[in-house]
Short mmCIF file of C-alpha atoms in Angstrom, two decimals:
data_model
loop_
_atom_site.label_atom_id
_atom_site.label_comp_id
_atom_site.label_asym_id
_atom_site.label_seq_id
_atom_site.Cartn_x
_atom_site.Cartn_y
_atom_site.Cartn_z
CA PRO A 294 -1.01 125.75 78.73
CA PRO A 295 -4.62 124.99 77.68
CA ALA A 296 -6.02 127.35 80.33
CA GLN A 297 -3.98 130.30 79.01
CA GLN A 298 -4.98 129.52 75.41
CA GLU A 299 -8.64 129.49 76.44
CA ASP A 300 -8.21 132.87 78.17
CA ARG A 301 -6.57 134.32 75.01
CA VAL A 302 -9.47 133.06 72.86
CA GLN A 303 -12.00 134.62 75.24
CA ASP A 304 -10.04 137.90 75.28
CA ARG A 305 -9.90 137.92 71.46
CA GLU A 306 -13.63 137.27 71.23
CA THR A 307 -14.33 140.05 73.73
CA ILE A 308 -12.17 142.51 71.77
CA GLU A 309 -13.79 141.51 68.45
CA LYS A 310 -17.23 141.94 69.99
CA LYS A 311 -16.34 145.43 71.27
CA LEU A 312 -14.90 146.42 67.88
CA LYS A 313 -18.06 145.16 66.17
CA ASN A 314 -20.20 147.24 68.53
CA ILE A 315 -18.05 150.32 67.89
CA LYS A 316 -18.30 149.80 64.11
CA LEU A 317 -22.07 149.40 64.38
CA LEU A 318 -22.29 152.60 66.41
CA PHE A 319 -20.53 154.60 63.72
CA THR A 320 -22.57 153.11 60.88
CA LEU A 321 -25.92 153.87 62.47
CA PRO A 322 -27.64 156.87 60.82
CA MET A 323 -27.43 160.03 62.90
CA LYS A 324 -30.73 161.72 63.56
CA LEU A 325 -30.47 165.42 62.81
CA LYS A 326 -31.65 168.28 64.99
CA VAL A 327 -33.13 171.29 63.22
CA MET A 328 -34.71 174.55 64.28
CA ILE A 329 -37.38 176.36 62.27
CA THR A 330 -38.67 179.93 62.37
CA GLY A 331 -41.81 181.15 60.63
CA ALA A 332 -43.69 177.86 60.99
CA ASN A 333 -47.01 179.70 61.24
CA GLY A 334 -46.54 180.99 57.72
CA LEU A 335 -47.44 179.09 54.57
CA VAL A 336 -43.94 177.94 53.61
CA GLY A 337 -42.63 177.49 57.15
CA HIS A 338 -45.61 175.32 58.06
CA GLY A 339 -44.99 173.09 55.04
CA VAL A 340 -41.29 172.83 55.94
CA LEU A 341 -42.27 171.80 59.47
CA LEU A 342 -44.57 169.04 58.22
CA LYS A 343 -41.85 167.58 55.99
CA CYS A 344 -39.35 167.65 58.87
CA LEU A 345 -41.76 165.77 61.11
CA GLU A 346 -42.22 163.16 58.36
CA SER A 347 -38.51 162.79 57.59
CA GLU A 348 -36.61 159.79 58.92
CA ASP A 349 -33.41 161.86 58.83
CA ILE A 350 -34.74 164.39 61.33
CA GLY A 351 -34.80 163.35 64.98
CA GLU A 352 -35.69 166.62 66.72
CA VAL A 353 -37.39 169.83 65.61
CA LEU A 354 -37.40 173.08 67.58
CA LEU A 355 -39.89 175.76 66.56
CA ILE A 356 -39.04 179.32 67.50
CA GLY A 357 -41.75 181.93 67.07
CA ARG A 358 -44.33 184.25 68.54
CA TRP A 359 -47.20 181.76 68.49
CA SER A 360 -47.60 178.05 69.06
CA SER A 361 -48.13 175.91 65.96
CA GLY A 362 -50.82 173.84 67.67
CA ILE A 363 -49.13 170.65 66.45
CA LYS A 364 -48.34 167.82 68.85
CA HIS A 365 -45.55 165.42 67.85
CA THR A 366 -42.87 163.41 69.62
CA LYS A 367 -40.13 165.13 67.59
CA LEU A 368 -41.43 168.63 68.22
CA THR A 369 -40.45 171.20 70.85
CA GLU A 370 -41.69 174.80 70.75
CA LEU A 371 -40.09 177.95 72.09
CA VAL A 372 -42.64 180.77 72.09
CA VAL A 373 -40.97 184.19 72.35
CA PRO A 374 -42.20 187.72 71.57
CA ASP A 375 -39.02 188.61 69.68
CA LEU A 376 -36.44 186.50 67.79
CA LEU A 377 -33.75 188.82 69.13
CA ASP A 378 -34.75 188.23 72.76
CA LEU A 379 -33.32 184.75 73.23
CA ASP A 380 -30.54 185.24 75.78
CA ALA A 381 -32.55 183.59 78.57
CA HIS A 382 -33.14 180.53 76.36
CA GLU A 383 -29.64 179.92 75.02
CA HIS A 384 -29.36 176.59 76.84
CA LEU A 385 -32.22 175.31 74.65
CA LEU A 386 -30.58 176.40 71.40
CA ILE A 387 -27.34 174.40 71.53
CA GLY A 388 -26.51 171.22 69.59
CA TYR A 389 -28.44 171.85 66.37
CA HIS A 390 -27.32 170.83 62.90
CA ALA A 391 -29.41 173.29 60.91
CA CYS A 392 -31.69 176.30 61.01
CA PHE A 393 -34.48 176.74 58.46
CA TYR A 394 -35.24 180.45 58.62
CA CYS A 395 -38.71 180.87 57.10
CA SER A 396 -39.83 184.05 58.88
CA ARG A 397 -41.52 186.69 56.79
CA VAL A 398 -43.16 188.87 59.42
CA VAL A 399 -44.35 192.30 58.31
CA PRO A 400 -45.19 194.55 61.29
CA ALA A 401 -48.38 196.56 60.89
CA GLU A 402 -48.19 200.24 59.88
CA ILE A 403 -44.52 200.28 58.95
CA ASP A 404 -42.92 202.06 55.99
CA ASP A 405 -40.52 200.40 53.54
CA GLU A 406 -37.38 201.87 55.07
CA SER A 407 -38.32 200.82 58.60
CA TYR A 408 -39.34 197.37 57.40
CA SER A 409 -36.02 196.96 55.59
CA GLN A 410 -34.13 197.73 58.78
CA PHE A 411 -36.43 195.50 60.86
CA ALA A 412 -36.04 192.52 58.52
CA MET A 413 -32.27 192.97 58.29
CA ASP A 414 -31.75 193.35 62.04
CA THR A 415 -33.96 190.36 62.87
CA ALA A 416 -32.46 187.95 60.33
CA LEU A 417 -28.85 188.96 60.90
CA GLY A 418 -29.14 189.15 64.68
CA PHE A 419 -30.85 185.78 64.94
CA ALA A 420 -28.45 184.09 62.52
CA THR A 421 -25.43 185.48 64.36
CA GLN A 422 -26.65 184.20 67.72
CA MET A 423 -27.40 180.74 66.30
CA LEU A 424 -23.93 180.62 64.73
CA VAL A 425 -22.27 181.49 68.02
CA LEU A 426 -24.23 178.76 69.82
CA ASN A 427 -23.82 176.22 66.99
CA PRO A 428 -20.57 176.91 65.08
CA ASN A 429 -21.10 173.98 62.70
CA ILE A 430 -24.65 174.87 61.73
CA VAL A 431 -26.18 174.85 58.22
CA PHE A 432 -28.38 177.91 57.62
CA CYS A 433 -31.20 177.92 55.05
CA PHE A 434 -32.74 181.34 54.42
CA LEU A 435 -36.16 181.65 52.78
CA SER A 436 -35.53 184.45 50.29
CA ARG A 437 -37.34 185.91 47.29
CA SER A 438 -36.79 185.47 43.60
CA LYS A 439 -35.37 188.56 41.91
CA GLY A 440 -37.68 187.93 38.97
CA GLU A 441 -37.31 189.63 35.64
CA GLY A 442 -37.21 193.33 34.90
CA LYS A 443 -37.73 195.72 37.81
CA ILE A 444 -36.90 194.18 41.18
CA SER A 445 -39.60 194.53 43.86
CA GLU A 446 -38.84 196.26 47.16
CA ASP A 447 -39.26 192.96 48.99
CA ALA A 448 -36.71 191.29 46.69
CA LYS A 449 -34.29 194.18 47.23
CA ILE A 450 -34.53 193.73 50.99
CA THR A 451 -33.89 189.99 50.80
CA CYS A 452 -30.90 190.66 48.52
CA MET A 453 -29.43 192.92 51.19
CA ILE A 454 -30.06 190.28 53.86
CA GLU A 455 -28.41 187.64 51.67
CA ALA A 456 -25.33 189.86 51.30
CA ALA A 457 -25.14 190.37 55.06
CA LEU A 458 -25.58 186.67 55.83
CA SER A 459 -22.87 185.79 53.29
CA LYS A 460 -20.33 187.54 55.52
CA LEU A 461 -21.00 185.07 58.35
CA ILE A 462 -19.01 181.84 58.38
CA PHE A 463 -21.60 179.07 58.45
CA ARG A 464 -20.75 175.47 57.78
CA ARG A 465 -23.01 175.92 54.74
CA LEU A 466 -25.41 178.67 53.73
CA PHE A 467 -28.30 178.40 51.28
CA PHE A 468 -30.72 180.96 49.85
CA PHE A 469 -34.11 179.60 48.78
CA ARG A 470 -35.25 182.16 46.21
CA THR A 471 -38.93 181.32 45.90
CA ASN A 472 -41.60 183.02 43.82
CA LEU A 473 -45.02 181.34 43.90
CA VAL A 474 -45.31 178.57 46.50
CA ALA A 475 -48.29 176.20 46.48
CA PRO A 476 -49.27 174.62 49.81
CA LEU A 477 -49.69 170.98 50.69
CA THR A 478 -53.35 170.02 50.57
CA SER A 479 -52.93 168.72 54.14
CA GLN A 480 -51.99 172.17 55.43
CA LYS A 481 -54.68 173.74 57.59
CA ASN A 482 -53.48 177.34 57.67
CA ILE A 483 -54.34 178.14 54.05
CA ASN A 484 -57.08 180.22 52.47
CA PHE A 485 -59.30 179.54 49.46
CA SER A 486 -56.95 181.09 46.86
CA GLN A 487 -54.04 179.06 48.22
CA ARG A 488 -56.09 175.86 47.93
CA LEU A 489 -56.81 176.75 44.31
CA LEU A 490 -53.09 177.30 43.77
CA ALA A 491 -52.38 173.83 45.18
CA LEU A 492 -54.92 172.27 42.80
CA ALA A 493 -53.51 174.19 39.82
CA TYR A 494 -49.88 173.40 40.62
CA PRO A 495 -49.38 170.61 38.02
CA LEU A 496 -50.55 172.93 35.22
CA LEU A 497 -48.65 175.95 36.55
CA LYS A 498 -45.46 173.90 36.88
CA PHE A 499 -45.80 173.00 33.20
CA LEU A 500 -46.51 176.60 32.13
CA MET A 501 -43.93 178.37 34.31
CA PRO A 502 -41.48 175.88 35.86
CA ASN A 503 -39.08 178.66 36.90
CA LYS A 504 -41.65 180.46 39.02
CA ILE A 505 -43.46 177.96 41.21
CA ASN A 506 -42.77 175.32 43.86
CA THR A 507 -44.73 173.52 46.54
CA THR A 508 -44.09 173.82 50.25
CA SER A 509 -43.28 170.11 50.13
CA GLU A 510 -40.48 170.76 47.62
CA VAL A 511 -39.07 173.59 49.72
CA GLY A 512 -39.16 171.45 52.88
CA LEU A 513 -37.55 168.40 51.26
CA ALA A 514 -34.90 170.55 49.58
CA MET A 515 -33.98 172.17 52.90
CA ILE A 516 -33.66 168.75 54.52
CA ASN A 517 -31.57 167.51 51.60
CA THR A 518 -29.04 170.31 52.06
CA LEU A 519 -28.02 168.32 55.14
CA VAL A 520 -27.79 164.86 53.58
CA THR A 521 -26.58 165.59 50.02
CA ASP A 522 -23.70 167.51 48.53
CA CYS A 523 -25.50 170.51 47.06
CA GLU A 524 -23.00 172.78 45.31
CA ARG A 525 -25.27 175.76 44.62
CA GLN A 526 -25.80 178.36 47.33
CA ALA A 527 -28.65 180.28 45.68
CA LEU A 528 -31.53 178.04 44.65
CA GLY A 529 -34.31 179.06 42.30
CA ALA A 530 -37.51 177.14 41.57
CA ARG A 531 -35.88 174.56 39.28
CA GLU A 532 -32.97 173.93 41.66
CA ILE A 533 -35.31 173.60 44.65
CA ARG A 534 -37.41 171.05 42.76
CA ALA A 535 -34.31 169.08 41.71
CA LEU A 536 -32.86 169.09 45.22
CA ALA A 537 -36.19 167.90 46.65
CA SER A 538 -36.32 164.86 44.36
#
């Protein structure tokens, strides 16, 4: 009967409309949620600025001892005295796609052995807790370049931290082995010598491309670990620059 045929047409149109909506839902770009530590440092601050600019990033959580002083609709801050004292805030740390660990805090009046243990305990303890709360997380660790010849004490410590982190089962793990890092000219937390470094970057990149990056390159490369298929785990200056482009 005509009435039944009309009902079938309407039902088919309703189903097609629902399927179209479902297809559209799955083709919409997902906004990523990232957390950042060390955003008051030179590199971490540059990484933060690139995350706030990125269309791929929907939410940014800063975790640190001091507020960044930045106001942005994407940005939430969790100010804590210790990165290992987060148990009371675990409900705020769930549902993140990535962690950009840029902390390089050196406590005052501490010897090399104590600093080594402090840096290891902080990085490994924090990373472990984030992995438990976010089992599918991507972890980017701001490391140090080993350089040539004798390895510095700082590089030795970061090598040990890298080895410890490698034993954890992240979705993906990246080591950003930086050497010299020039700031963005828009960064406010930089001194005179760092501003000179930013101005000299084009020349320095030409003279020593394996030893220098910008904070913009580091930030973009960290973001791109989430949206590209980067095969390398340890990234030096050239690889960071390539991944950022």
